[in-house]
Amino acid sequence: VEYGCDREWMGAIRAYIHEGKIPAEKWAARKLRAQAARYVVLDGELTQMAILMAFAQLR
C-alpha cells in the first residue's frame, strides 16, 4: 500500500499504525514500535503526539 509519504520512515510508521506491518528483523521492529508510539494519524496526516498535547493545552 502506498501512502504518498515523502520519507521512507514515515511510510513505515504509517503502515505499522494502519496495518500492523513490522519488519522481520527483531531490532528494526522494536525501533519502529518505539517510534510509532509518538505518532497518531489525524485526518489522514501523520502527526506527532507532542504537537497534539501542546494544542490540547491551548484549548
N, CA, C and O of each residue as an XYZ file, in Angstrom:
236
protein
N       0.849     -1.180      0.000
C       0.000      0.000      0.000
C       0.886      1.232      0.000
O       1.804      1.336      0.813
N       0.628      2.146     -0.883
C       1.391      3.389     -0.978
C       0.603      4.499     -0.311
O      -0.562      4.729     -0.634
N       1.241      5.179      0.616
C       0.566      6.245      1.340
C       0.957      7.633      0.860
O       0.418      8.623      1.353
N       1.876      7.730     -0.084
C       2.282      9.029     -0.586
C       3.195      9.779      0.368
O       3.229     11.009      0.345
N       3.929      9.070      1.198
C       4.835      9.709      2.149
C       6.102     10.120      1.421
O       6.592      9.403      0.548
N       6.626     11.277      1.788
C       7.842     11.750      1.140
C       9.093     11.178      1.783
O      10.185     11.322      1.232
N       8.964     10.544      2.915
C      10.104      9.933      3.590
C       9.781      8.472      3.881
O       8.661      8.129      4.258
N      10.787      7.620      3.697
C      10.574      6.184      3.880
C      10.145      5.845      5.304
O       9.274      4.997      5.499
N      10.741      6.494      6.295
C      10.404      6.181      7.686
C       8.961      6.546      8.008
O       8.329      5.897      8.841
N       8.434      7.582      7.353
C       7.037      7.951      7.586
C       6.107      6.863      7.066
O       5.106      6.531      7.702
N       6.442      6.319      5.921
C       5.636      5.246      5.348
C       5.641      4.007      6.221
O       4.623      3.329      6.354
N       6.796      3.711      6.818
C       6.897      2.543      7.693
C       6.046      2.730      8.945
O       5.371      1.798      9.381
N       6.074      3.927      9.521
C       5.270      4.201     10.717
C       3.787      4.148     10.384
O       2.994      3.575     11.131
N       3.421      4.742      9.269
C       2.014      4.744      8.857
C       1.524      3.316      8.588
O       0.409      2.961      8.971
N       2.349      2.502      7.935
C       1.970      1.110      7.664
C       1.812      0.332      8.971
O       0.932     -0.521      9.087
N       2.659      0.626      9.946
C       2.547     -0.047     11.243
C       1.252      0.363     11.949
O       0.549     -0.485     12.499
N       0.941      1.649     11.933
C      -0.265      2.130     12.611
C      -1.526      1.599     11.929
O      -2.449      1.144     12.604
N      -1.569      1.655     10.605
C      -2.767      1.239      9.873
C      -2.933     -0.274      9.785
O      -4.026     -0.799      9.998
N      -1.836     -0.976      9.469
C      -1.944     -2.394      9.139
C      -1.212     -3.317     10.097
O      -1.345     -4.537     10.001
N      -0.447     -2.758     11.014
C       0.312     -3.580     11.941
C       1.542     -4.220     11.323
O       2.094     -5.167     11.883
N       1.983     -3.712     10.164
C       3.159     -4.265      9.489
C       4.421     -3.892     10.249
O       4.647     -2.726     10.575
N       5.242     -4.902     10.526
C       6.527     -4.653     11.176
C       7.623     -5.361     10.391
O       7.360     -6.361      9.724
N       8.848     -4.851     10.465
C       9.965     -5.514      9.783
C      10.234     -6.894     10.385
O       9.912     -7.147     11.545
N      10.817     -7.768      9.599
C      11.129     -9.117     10.070
C      12.267     -9.106     11.087
O      12.308     -9.941     11.991
N      13.180     -8.165     10.935
C      14.318     -8.077     11.851
C      13.853     -7.599     13.226
O      13.126     -6.611     13.336
N      14.277     -8.305     14.265
C      13.813     -8.045     15.631
C      14.072     -6.607     16.084
O      13.166     -5.952     16.598
N      15.290     -6.114     15.901
C      15.640     -4.785     16.412
C      15.009     -3.672     15.585
O      14.677     -2.614     16.121
N      14.841     -3.897     14.294
C      14.167     -2.907     13.455
C      12.694     -2.803     13.853
O      12.127     -1.711     13.867
N      12.082     -3.934     14.175
C      10.684     -3.940     14.611
C      10.535     -3.222     15.943
O       9.586     -2.464     16.146
N      11.468     -3.460     16.842
C      11.430     -2.803     18.153
C      11.576     -1.285     18.005
O      10.868     -0.521     18.661
N      12.492     -0.860     17.146
C      12.705      0.569     16.906
C      11.453      1.201     16.295
O      11.053      2.297     16.688
N      10.843      0.513     15.340
C       9.638      1.028     14.696
C       8.496      1.180     15.697
O       7.788      2.186     15.676
N       8.312      0.199     16.565
C       7.253      0.293     17.579
C       7.480      1.484     18.502
O       6.533      2.185     18.857
N       8.725      1.713     18.890
C       9.045      2.839     19.770
C       8.789      4.170     19.071
O       8.264      5.101     19.681
N       9.155      4.263     17.804
C       8.924      5.499     17.054
C       7.435      5.730     16.822
O       6.955      6.855     16.957
N       6.711      4.686     16.479
C       5.287      4.811     16.170
C       4.474      5.226     17.386
O       3.402      5.813     17.241
N       4.967      4.933     18.576
C       4.252      5.312     19.797
C       4.156      6.827     19.944
O       3.321      7.320     20.703
N       4.987      7.563     19.238
C       4.989      9.026     19.316
C       4.090      9.686     18.274
O       3.993     10.913     18.228
N       3.435      8.884     17.442
C       2.648      9.430     16.340
C       1.210      8.943     16.388
O       0.899      7.911     16.983
N       0.341      9.713     15.745
C      -1.056      9.351     15.576
C      -1.473      9.853     14.194
O      -0.916     10.832     13.696
N      -2.439      9.194     13.580
C      -2.934      9.630     12.278
C      -4.239     10.383     12.500
O      -5.214      9.821     12.998
N      -4.248     11.655     12.128
C      -5.436     12.503     12.222
C      -5.789     13.013     10.843
O      -4.959     13.631     10.176
N      -6.997     12.762     10.413
C      -7.459     13.189      9.092
C      -6.496     12.770      7.990
O      -6.280     13.507      7.028
N      -5.921     11.581      8.136
C      -5.019     11.055      7.125
C      -3.598     11.568      7.199
O      -2.763     11.169      6.387
N      -3.298     12.437      8.144
C      -1.957     13.003      8.288
C      -1.260     12.402      9.496
O      -1.872     12.240     10.552
N       0.006     12.072      9.348
C       0.817     11.563     10.446
C       1.244     12.751     11.306
O       1.906     13.667     10.818
N       0.864     12.736     12.585
C       1.107     13.864     13.483
C       1.781     13.375     14.752
O       1.431     12.325     15.291
N       2.759     14.152     15.226
C       3.430     13.794     16.473
C       2.504     14.048     17.647
O       1.749     15.020     17.653
N       2.561     13.179     18.635
C       1.736     13.331     19.833
C       2.081     14.608     20.591
O       1.192     15.225     21.179
N       3.351     15.021     20.593
C       3.769     16.224     21.310
C       3.027     17.449     20.776
O       2.654     18.333     21.547
N       2.817     17.503     19.486
C       2.094     18.622     18.879
C       0.640     18.595     19.325
O       0.058     19.643     19.607
N       0.048     17.409     19.393
C      -1.341     17.290     19.833
C      -1.502     17.721     21.281
O      -2.468     18.401     21.627
N      -0.561     17.327     22.126
C      -0.646     17.682     23.542
C      -0.523     19.190     23.728
O      -1.232     19.770     24.551
N       0.361     19.827     22.980
C       0.514     21.277     23.069
C      -0.768     21.968     22.606
O      -1.199     22.950     23.210
N      -1.369     21.460     21.545
C      -2.608     22.039     21.037
C      -3.740     21.869     22.050
O      -4.543     22.783     22.238
N      -3.810     20.713     22.698
C      -4.865     20.450     23.678
C      -4.746     21.376     24.886
O      -5.760     21.753     25.473
N      -3.533     21.746     25.261
C      -3.335     22.637     26.398
C      -3.774     24.059     26.076
O      -4.108     24.818     26.985
N      -3.780     24.430     24.806
C      -4.192     25.774     24.411
C      -5.700     25.950     24.478
O      -6.187     27.076     24.574
N      -6.426     24.882     24.429
C      -7.893     24.964     24.414
C      -8.457     25.291     25.738
O      -9.675     25.395     25.882
